[in-house]
């Protein structure tokens, strides 16, 4: 087995530092006792973490982001799974055009999507509602769910399905007991990626959010327009910790290898 040379190791080290440094700086600033953005050179304080409780807007926005991310990802998968199976298994006229249409939100700037959704929902009377925000997020995250599900469906061994059919399995049993378990790593990966995209979306959401229907990124964006204190860094650090705990639980109960690489961990 070949080993990385010193140049490659230096490059990888610098790359990791470049990626991790902003997160470390944000977390350090969150512990500052000062009333302005500064690194805690002399002491550490939980002052700004306690301040989060005085701003219920952040807490409500966090739960809104979680709810929209979870629901939009599930709804996107309800459409992505049958679409992926149809595209992967069947040859029909317009197949490539249909696939390109499903993935087209990836090619449209989110600013354009935000303006278009705002115009559409204003005309339909849904502007500023949770339903409008949910529909917009489903459209945005659908390509991510479809792409990973499609990759799993394309590489699936259909001989197992044929064996199940030969033993008398009906369509629902075939899907529930055979097809879905085979593409499950792609489905879970698609859901996770769609959820991350929904939770992190701000460019489009800022056009659709309204008081009481704000996601956490939008609430943070609006806050830093008028304030320069470290409160946002404490919120960011809290989200980072929650994300790390979620990844640990995901690795413990499902396996990050199955999510990231799309196959089961045979060592478990």
Short mmCIF file of the C-alpha atoms (twelve columns), coordinates in Angstrom:
data_MODEL
# 
_entry.id   MODEL 
# 
loop_
_atom_site.group_PDB 
_atom_site.id 
_atom_site.type_symbol 
_atom_site.label_atom_id 
_atom_site.label_alt_id 
_atom_site.label_comp_id 
_atom_site.label_asym_id 
_atom_site.label_seq_id 
_atom_site.Cartn_x 
_atom_site.Cartn_y 
_atom_site.Cartn_z 
_atom_site.pdbx_PDB_model_num 
ATOM 1   C CA . UNK A 1   0.000   0.000   0.000   1 
ATOM 2   C CA . UNK A 2   1.371   3.405   -0.997  1 
ATOM 3   C CA . UNK A 3   1.825   6.069   1.674   1 
ATOM 4   C CA . UNK A 4   1.233   9.788   1.368   1 
ATOM 5   C CA . UNK A 5   4.395   11.790  0.907   1 
ATOM 6   C CA . UNK A 6   5.363   14.786  3.049   1 
ATOM 7   C CA . UNK A 7   3.883   17.248  0.519   1 
ATOM 8   C CA . UNK A 8   0.522   15.485  0.616   1 
ATOM 9   C CA . UNK A 9   0.538   15.348  4.416   1 
ATOM 10  C CA . UNK A 10  1.353   19.068  4.653   1 
ATOM 11  C CA . UNK A 11  -1.401  19.869  2.156   1 
ATOM 12  C CA . UNK A 12  -3.967  17.766  4.046   1 
ATOM 13  C CA . UNK A 13  -2.927  19.349  7.344   1 
ATOM 14  C CA . UNK A 14  -3.288  22.860  5.975   1 
ATOM 15  C CA . UNK A 15  -6.637  21.945  4.419   1 
ATOM 16  C CA . UNK A 16  -7.988  20.599  7.714   1 
ATOM 17  C CA . UNK A 17  -6.748  23.704  9.570   1 
ATOM 18  C CA . UNK A 18  -8.351  25.942  6.929   1 
ATOM 19  C CA . UNK A 19  -11.700 24.149  7.342   1 
ATOM 20  C CA . UNK A 20  -11.697 23.861  11.132  1 
ATOM 21  C CA . UNK A 21  -10.191 27.261  12.060  1 
ATOM 22  C CA . UNK A 22  -13.399 29.324  11.534  1 
ATOM 23  C CA . UNK A 23  -15.389 26.901  13.700  1 
ATOM 24  C CA . UNK A 24  -12.774 27.058  16.468  1 
ATOM 25  C CA . UNK A 25  -12.711 30.863  16.353  1 
ATOM 26  C CA . UNK A 26  -16.514 31.075  16.562  1 
ATOM 27  C CA . UNK A 27  -16.564 28.725  19.551  1 
ATOM 28  C CA . UNK A 28  -13.806 30.686  21.326  1 
ATOM 29  C CA . UNK A 29  -15.549 34.017  20.785  1 
ATOM 30  C CA . UNK A 30  -18.762 32.512  22.217  1 
ATOM 31  C CA . UNK A 31  -17.020 32.186  25.611  1 
ATOM 32  C CA . UNK A 32  -15.843 35.781  25.817  1 
ATOM 33  C CA . UNK A 33  -16.976 37.776  28.865  1 
ATOM 34  C CA . UNK A 34  -16.841 41.032  26.916  1 
ATOM 35  C CA . UNK A 35  -19.793 42.797  25.319  1 
ATOM 36  C CA . UNK A 36  -18.160 42.833  21.905  1 
ATOM 37  C CA . UNK A 37  -16.554 40.302  19.565  1 
ATOM 38  C CA . UNK A 38  -13.203 39.280  21.028  1 
ATOM 39  C CA . UNK A 39  -11.282 36.153  21.839  1 
ATOM 40  C CA . UNK A 40  -11.302 35.253  25.561  1 
ATOM 41  C CA . UNK A 41  -7.635  35.994  26.151  1 
ATOM 42  C CA . UNK A 42  -7.928  36.346  29.936  1 
ATOM 43  C CA . UNK A 43  -10.992 34.406  31.045  1 
ATOM 44  C CA . UNK A 44  -13.902 32.326  29.857  1 
ATOM 45  C CA . UNK A 45  -17.548 33.064  30.549  1 
ATOM 46  C CA . UNK A 46  -20.934 31.481  29.839  1 
ATOM 47  C CA . UNK A 47  -22.517 34.928  29.772  1 
ATOM 48  C CA . UNK A 48  -23.665 34.767  26.158  1 
ATOM 49  C CA . UNK A 49  -24.980 31.220  26.456  1 
ATOM 50  C CA . UNK A 50  -27.181 32.348  29.331  1 
ATOM 51  C CA . UNK A 51  -28.278 35.321  27.232  1 
ATOM 52  C CA . UNK A 52  -29.844 32.964  24.677  1 
ATOM 53  C CA . UNK A 53  -32.633 32.278  27.181  1 
ATOM 54  C CA . UNK A 54  -33.496 35.984  27.138  1 
ATOM 55  C CA . UNK A 55  -34.127 35.816  23.385  1 
ATOM 56  C CA . UNK A 56  -36.891 33.243  22.803  1 
ATOM 57  C CA . UNK A 57  -36.869 34.247  19.135  1 
ATOM 58  C CA . UNK A 58  -33.706 32.185  18.655  1 
ATOM 59  C CA . UNK A 59  -35.163 29.165  20.431  1 
ATOM 60  C CA . UNK A 60  -38.412 29.335  18.463  1 
ATOM 61  C CA . UNK A 61  -36.476 29.789  15.218  1 
ATOM 62  C CA . UNK A 62  -34.349 26.737  16.066  1 
ATOM 63  C CA . UNK A 63  -37.421 24.543  16.514  1 
ATOM 64  C CA . UNK A 64  -38.917 25.967  13.327  1 
ATOM 65  C CA . UNK A 65  -35.748 25.061  11.427  1 
ATOM 66  C CA . UNK A 66  -35.776 21.543  12.862  1 
ATOM 67  C CA . UNK A 67  -39.438 21.060  12.024  1 
ATOM 68  C CA . UNK A 68  -39.171 22.426  8.486   1 
ATOM 69  C CA . UNK A 69  -35.972 20.475  7.824   1 
ATOM 70  C CA . UNK A 70  -37.407 17.183  9.043   1 
ATOM 71  C CA . UNK A 71  -40.788 17.504  7.323   1 
ATOM 72  C CA . UNK A 72  -39.445 18.872  4.027   1 
ATOM 73  C CA . UNK A 73  -36.851 16.090  3.870   1 
ATOM 74  C CA . UNK A 74  -39.476 13.399  4.456   1 
ATOM 75  C CA . UNK A 75  -41.835 14.914  1.878   1 
ATOM 76  C CA . UNK A 76  -38.979 15.205  -0.611  1 
ATOM 77  C CA . UNK A 77  -38.172 11.513  -0.104  1 
ATOM 78  C CA . UNK A 78  -41.816 10.547  -0.690  1 
ATOM 79  C CA . UNK A 79  -41.392 11.967  -4.186  1 
ATOM 80  C CA . UNK A 80  -37.720 11.074  -4.654  1 
ATOM 81  C CA . UNK A 81  -38.016 7.324   -4.035  1 
ATOM 82  C CA . UNK A 82  -40.624 6.555   -6.745  1 
ATOM 83  C CA . UNK A 83  -38.965 9.029   -9.126  1 
ATOM 84  C CA . UNK A 84  -35.549 7.418   -8.600  1 
ATOM 85  C CA . UNK A 85  -36.920 3.902   -9.099  1 
ATOM 86  C CA . UNK A 86  -38.716 4.935   -12.292 1 
ATOM 87  C CA . UNK A 87  -35.669 6.690   -13.758 1 
ATOM 88  C CA . UNK A 88  -33.243 3.923   -12.749 1 
ATOM 89  C CA . UNK A 89  -35.339 0.999   -13.975 1 
ATOM 90  C CA . UNK A 90  -37.236 2.138   -17.051 1 
ATOM 91  C CA . UNK A 91  -36.316 3.544   -20.435 1 
ATOM 92  C CA . UNK A 92  -38.986 5.911   -21.755 1 
ATOM 93  C CA . UNK A 93  -39.236 8.967   -23.939 1 
ATOM 94  C CA . UNK A 94  -38.267 12.115  -22.067 1 
ATOM 95  C CA . UNK A 95  -36.441 10.226  -19.325 1 
ATOM 96  C CA . UNK A 96  -33.351 12.442  -19.456 1 
ATOM 97  C CA . UNK A 97  -35.444 15.600  -19.701 1 
ATOM 98  C CA . UNK A 98  -37.472 14.534  -16.674 1 
ATOM 99  C CA . UNK A 99  -34.317 13.842  -14.700 1 
ATOM 100 C CA . UNK A 100 -32.917 17.257  -15.647 1 
ATOM 101 C CA . UNK A 101 -36.193 18.903  -14.594 1 
ATOM 102 C CA . UNK A 102 -36.060 17.238  -11.181 1 
ATOM 103 C CA . UNK A 103 -32.468 18.417  -10.661 1 
ATOM 104 C CA . UNK A 104 -33.016 21.911  -12.071 1 
ATOM 105 C CA . UNK A 105 -33.334 23.647  -8.644  1 
ATOM 106 C CA . UNK A 106 -29.608 22.982  -8.228  1 
ATOM 107 C CA . UNK A 107 -28.859 25.211  -11.230 1 
ATOM 108 C CA . UNK A 108 -31.110 28.152  -10.288 1 
ATOM 109 C CA . UNK A 109 -29.646 30.788  -7.925  1 
ATOM 110 C CA . UNK A 110 -31.506 30.795  -4.631  1 
ATOM 111 C CA . UNK A 111 -32.028 34.543  -4.882  1 
ATOM 112 C CA . UNK A 112 -34.019 33.951  -8.064  1 
ATOM 113 C CA . UNK A 113 -35.942 31.127  -6.396  1 
ATOM 114 C CA . UNK A 114 -36.730 33.348  -3.419  1 
ATOM 115 C CA . UNK A 115 -38.122 36.143  -5.598  1 
ATOM 116 C CA . UNK A 116 -40.113 33.676  -7.710  1 
ATOM 117 C CA . UNK A 117 -41.574 31.939  -4.654  1 
ATOM 118 C CA . UNK A 118 -42.418 35.279  -3.048  1 
ATOM 119 C CA . UNK A 119 -44.307 36.362  -6.159  1 
ATOM 120 C CA . UNK A 120 -46.094 33.019  -6.464  1 
ATOM 121 C CA . UNK A 121 -47.143 32.755  -2.826  1 
ATOM 122 C CA . UNK A 122 -48.254 36.384  -2.764  1 
ATOM 123 C CA . UNK A 123 -50.567 35.695  -5.689  1 
ATOM 124 C CA . UNK A 124 -51.950 32.537  -4.048  1 
ATOM 125 C CA . UNK A 125 -52.403 34.105  -0.616  1 
ATOM 126 C CA . UNK A 126 -49.839 31.874  1.118   1 
ATOM 127 C CA . UNK A 127 -47.144 34.487  1.612   1 
ATOM 128 C CA . UNK A 128 -45.669 34.510  5.116   1 
ATOM 129 C CA . UNK A 129 -47.150 31.139  6.131   1 
ATOM 130 C CA . UNK A 130 -45.497 27.963  7.324   1 
ATOM 131 C CA . UNK A 131 -47.021 26.083  4.371   1 
ATOM 132 C CA . UNK A 132 -45.313 28.370  1.858   1 
ATOM 133 C CA . UNK A 133 -41.964 27.971  3.585   1 
ATOM 134 C CA . UNK A 134 -42.380 24.196  3.675   1 
ATOM 135 C CA . UNK A 135 -43.271 23.947  -0.028  1 
ATOM 136 C CA . UNK A 136 -40.284 26.094  -0.983  1 
ATOM 137 C CA . UNK A 137 -37.915 23.966  1.081   1 
ATOM 138 C CA . UNK A 138 -39.295 20.754  -0.440  1 
ATOM 139 C CA . UNK A 139 -38.518 22.093  -3.914  1 
ATOM 140 C CA . UNK A 140 -34.998 23.114  -2.907  1 
ATOM 141 C CA . UNK A 141 -34.024 19.891  -1.101  1 
ATOM 142 C CA . UNK A 142 -35.736 17.480  -3.516  1 
ATOM 143 C CA . UNK A 143 -32.713 17.230  -5.891  1 
ATOM 144 C CA . UNK A 144 -30.424 16.231  -3.014  1 
ATOM 145 C CA . UNK A 145 -32.761 13.466  -1.888  1 
ATOM 146 C CA . UNK A 146 -33.296 12.315  -5.477  1 
ATOM 147 C CA . UNK A 147 -29.628 12.215  -6.422  1 
ATOM 148 C CA . UNK A 148 -28.525 9.921   -3.600  1 
ATOM 149 C CA . UNK A 149 -31.614 7.721   -3.832  1 
ATOM 150 C CA . UNK A 150 -31.089 7.434   -7.590  1 
ATOM 151 C CA . UNK A 151 -27.471 6.371   -7.066  1 
ATOM 152 C CA . UNK A 152 -28.602 3.618   -4.683  1 
ATOM 153 C CA . UNK A 153 -31.387 2.484   -7.029  1 
ATOM 154 C CA . UNK A 154 -29.072 2.390   -10.048 1 
ATOM 155 C CA . UNK A 155 -26.559 0.116   -8.307  1 
ATOM 156 C CA . UNK A 156 -29.164 -2.235  -6.847  1 
ATOM 157 C CA . UNK A 157 -29.024 -5.944  -7.709  1 
ATOM 158 C CA . UNK A 158 -32.459 -6.718  -9.157  1 
ATOM 159 C CA . UNK A 159 -31.969 -10.489 -9.021  1 
ATOM 160 C CA . UNK A 160 -33.050 -10.387 -5.376  1 
ATOM 161 C CA . UNK A 161 -36.327 -8.749  -6.413  1 
ATOM 162 C CA . UNK A 162 -36.861 -11.355 -9.122  1 
ATOM 163 C CA . UNK A 163 -36.339 -14.104 -6.566  1 
ATOM 164 C CA . UNK A 164 -38.946 -12.514 -4.286  1 
ATOM 165 C CA . UNK A 165 -41.438 -12.238 -7.164  1 
ATOM 166 C CA . UNK A 166 -40.869 -15.875 -8.083  1 
ATOM 167 C CA . UNK A 167 -41.770 -16.810 -4.506  1 
ATOM 168 C CA . UNK A 168 -45.091 -14.992 -4.741  1 
ATOM 169 C CA . UNK A 169 -44.379 -11.570 -3.215  1 
ATOM 170 C CA . UNK A 170 -46.812 -8.850  -4.256  1 
ATOM 171 C CA . UNK A 171 -45.736 -5.320  -5.183  1 
ATOM 172 C CA . UNK A 172 -46.122 -3.839  -1.689  1 
ATOM 173 C CA . UNK A 173 -44.317 -6.747  -0.007  1 
ATOM 174 C CA . UNK A 174 -41.595 -6.590  -2.639  1 
ATOM 175 C CA . UNK A 175 -41.020 -2.897  -2.003  1 
ATOM 176 C CA . UNK A 176 -41.249 -3.089  1.788   1 
ATOM 177 C CA . UNK A 177 -39.206 -6.247  2.359   1 
ATOM 178 C CA . UNK A 178 -36.722 -6.185  -0.534  1 
ATOM 179 C CA . UNK A 179 -36.429 -2.943  -2.515  1 
ATOM 180 C CA . UNK A 180 -36.495 -0.467  0.361   1 
ATOM 181 C CA . UNK A 181 -33.879 -2.290  2.480   1 
ATOM 182 C CA . UNK A 182 -31.581 -2.452  -0.556  1 
ATOM 183 C CA . UNK A 183 -31.776 1.284   -1.251  1 
ATOM 184 C CA . UNK A 184 -32.027 2.307   2.413   1 
ATOM 185 C CA . UNK A 185 -28.444 3.666   2.668   1 
ATOM 186 C CA . UNK A 186 -29.176 6.000   -0.250  1 
ATOM 187 C CA . UNK A 187 -32.533 6.987   1.238   1 
ATOM 188 C CA . UNK A 188 -31.007 7.792   4.640   1 
ATOM 189 C CA . UNK A 189 -28.129 9.676   3.012   1 
ATOM 190 C CA . UNK A 190 -30.599 11.618  0.882   1 
ATOM 191 C CA . UNK A 191 -32.683 12.506  3.920   1 
ATOM 192 C CA . UNK A 192 -29.624 13.635  5.894   1 
ATOM 193 C CA . UNK A 193 -28.296 15.785  3.055   1 
ATOM 194 C CA . UNK A 194 -31.737 17.260  2.389   1 
ATOM 195 C CA . UNK A 195 -32.168 18.069  6.086   1 
ATOM 196 C CA . UNK A 196 -28.773 19.792  6.258   1 
ATOM 197 C CA . UNK A 197 -29.574 21.826  3.158   1 
ATOM 198 C CA . UNK A 198 -32.959 22.850  4.545   1 
ATOM 199 C CA . UNK A 199 -31.589 23.739  7.987   1 
ATOM 200 C CA . UNK A 200 -28.791 25.836  6.488   1 
ATOM 201 C CA . UNK A 201 -30.864 27.582  3.802   1 
ATOM 202 C CA . UNK A 202 -30.985 31.359  4.217   1 
ATOM 203 C CA . UNK A 203 -30.732 33.050  0.795   1 
ATOM 204 C CA . UNK A 204 -34.139 31.901  -0.404  1 
ATOM 205 C CA . UNK A 205 -35.800 31.696  3.018   1 
ATOM 206 C CA . UNK A 206 -35.146 35.352  3.834   1 
ATOM 207 C CA . UNK A 207 -37.658 36.281  1.102   1 
ATOM 208 C CA . UNK A 208 -40.371 34.027  2.525   1 
ATOM 209 C CA . UNK A 209 -39.896 34.255  6.287   1 
ATOM 210 C CA . UNK A 210 -42.297 36.324  8.344   1 
ATOM 211 C CA . UNK A 211 -42.568 37.155  12.060  1 
ATOM 212 C CA . UNK A 212 -43.331 33.888  13.825  1 
ATOM 213 C CA . UNK A 213 -42.209 31.831  10.811  1 
ATOM 214 C CA . UNK A 214 -38.462 32.419  10.867  1 
ATOM 215 C CA . UNK A 215 -35.775 29.786  10.597  1 
ATOM 216 C CA . UNK A 216 -32.651 30.007  12.715  1 
ATOM 217 C CA . UNK A 217 -30.305 31.185  9.904   1 
ATOM 218 C CA . UNK A 218 -32.755 33.957  8.999   1 
ATOM 219 C CA . UNK A 219 -33.133 34.993  12.654  1 
ATOM 220 C CA . UNK A 220 -29.340 35.149  13.006  1 
ATOM 221 C CA . UNK A 221 -29.025 37.113  9.768   1 
ATOM 222 C CA . UNK A 222 -31.586 39.671  10.945  1 
ATOM 223 C CA . UNK A 223 -29.938 39.935  14.365  1 
ATOM 224 C CA . UNK A 224 -26.444 40.742  13.092  1 
ATOM 225 C CA . UNK A 225 -27.845 43.563  10.971  1 
ATOM 226 C CA . UNK A 226 -28.482 45.598  14.116  1 
ATOM 227 C CA . UNK A 227 -26.141 44.067  16.726  1 
ATOM 228 C CA . UNK A 228 -22.439 43.263  16.967  1 
ATOM 229 C CA . UNK A 229 -22.373 41.404  20.282  1 
ATOM 230 C CA . UNK A 230 -21.239 37.742  20.618  1 
ATOM 231 C CA . UNK A 231 -24.769 36.354  21.041  1 
ATOM 232 C CA . UNK A 232 -24.805 34.927  17.530  1 
ATOM 233 C CA . UNK A 233 -21.518 33.126  18.167  1 
ATOM 234 C CA . UNK A 234 -22.990 31.442  21.260  1 
ATOM 235 C CA . UNK A 235 -25.994 30.342  19.190  1 
ATOM 236 C CA . UNK A 236 -23.640 29.013  16.520  1 
ATOM 237 C CA . UNK A 237 -21.540 27.162  19.109  1 
ATOM 238 C CA . UNK A 238 -24.693 25.592  20.552  1 
ATOM 239 C CA . UNK A 239 -25.753 24.410  17.098  1 
ATOM 240 C CA . UNK A 240 -22.268 22.971  16.514  1 
ATOM 241 C CA . UNK A 241 -22.469 20.991  19.768  1 
ATOM 242 C CA . UNK A 242 -25.955 19.717  18.921  1 
ATOM 243 C CA . UNK A 243 -24.726 18.690  15.462  1 
ATOM 244 C CA . UNK A 244 -21.770 16.810  16.944  1 
ATOM 245 C CA . UNK A 245 -24.062 14.962  19.360  1 
ATOM 246 C CA . UNK A 246 -26.418 14.100  16.495  1 
ATOM 247 C CA . UNK A 247 -23.516 12.704  14.451  1 
ATOM 248 C CA . UNK A 248 -22.319 10.632  17.406  1 
ATOM 249 C CA . UNK A 249 -25.801 9.176   17.879  1 
ATOM 250 C CA . UNK A 250 -26.125 8.561   14.140  1 
ATOM 251 C CA . UNK A 251 -22.806 6.743   14.077  1 
ATOM 252 C CA . UNK A 252 -23.755 4.742   17.175  1 
ATOM 253 C CA . UNK A 253 -27.162 3.553   16.015  1 
ATOM 254 C CA . UNK A 254 -26.823 3.535   12.216  1 
ATOM 255 C CA . UNK A 255 -23.225 4.107   11.147  1 
ATOM 256 C CA . UNK A 256 -21.716 7.097   9.383   1 
ATOM 257 C CA . UNK A 257 -20.130 4.753   6.842   1 
ATOM 258 C CA . UNK A 258 -23.566 3.731   5.618   1 
ATOM 259 C CA . UNK A 259 -24.624 7.366   5.287   1 
ATOM 260 C CA . UNK A 260 -21.440 8.722   3.710   1 
ATOM 261 C CA . UNK A 261 -20.308 5.722   1.653   1 
ATOM 262 C CA . UNK A 262 -23.664 4.128   0.961   1 
ATOM 263 C CA . UNK A 263 -22.866 0.636   2.246   1 
ATOM 264 C CA . UNK A 264 -23.179 -1.225  5.484   1 
ATOM 265 C CA . UNK A 265 -20.411 -1.462  8.011   1 
ATOM 266 C CA . UNK A 266 -19.525 -5.121  7.994   1 
ATOM 267 C CA . UNK A 267 -17.450 -4.743  11.094  1 
ATOM 268 C CA . UNK A 268 -20.448 -3.941  13.286  1 
# 
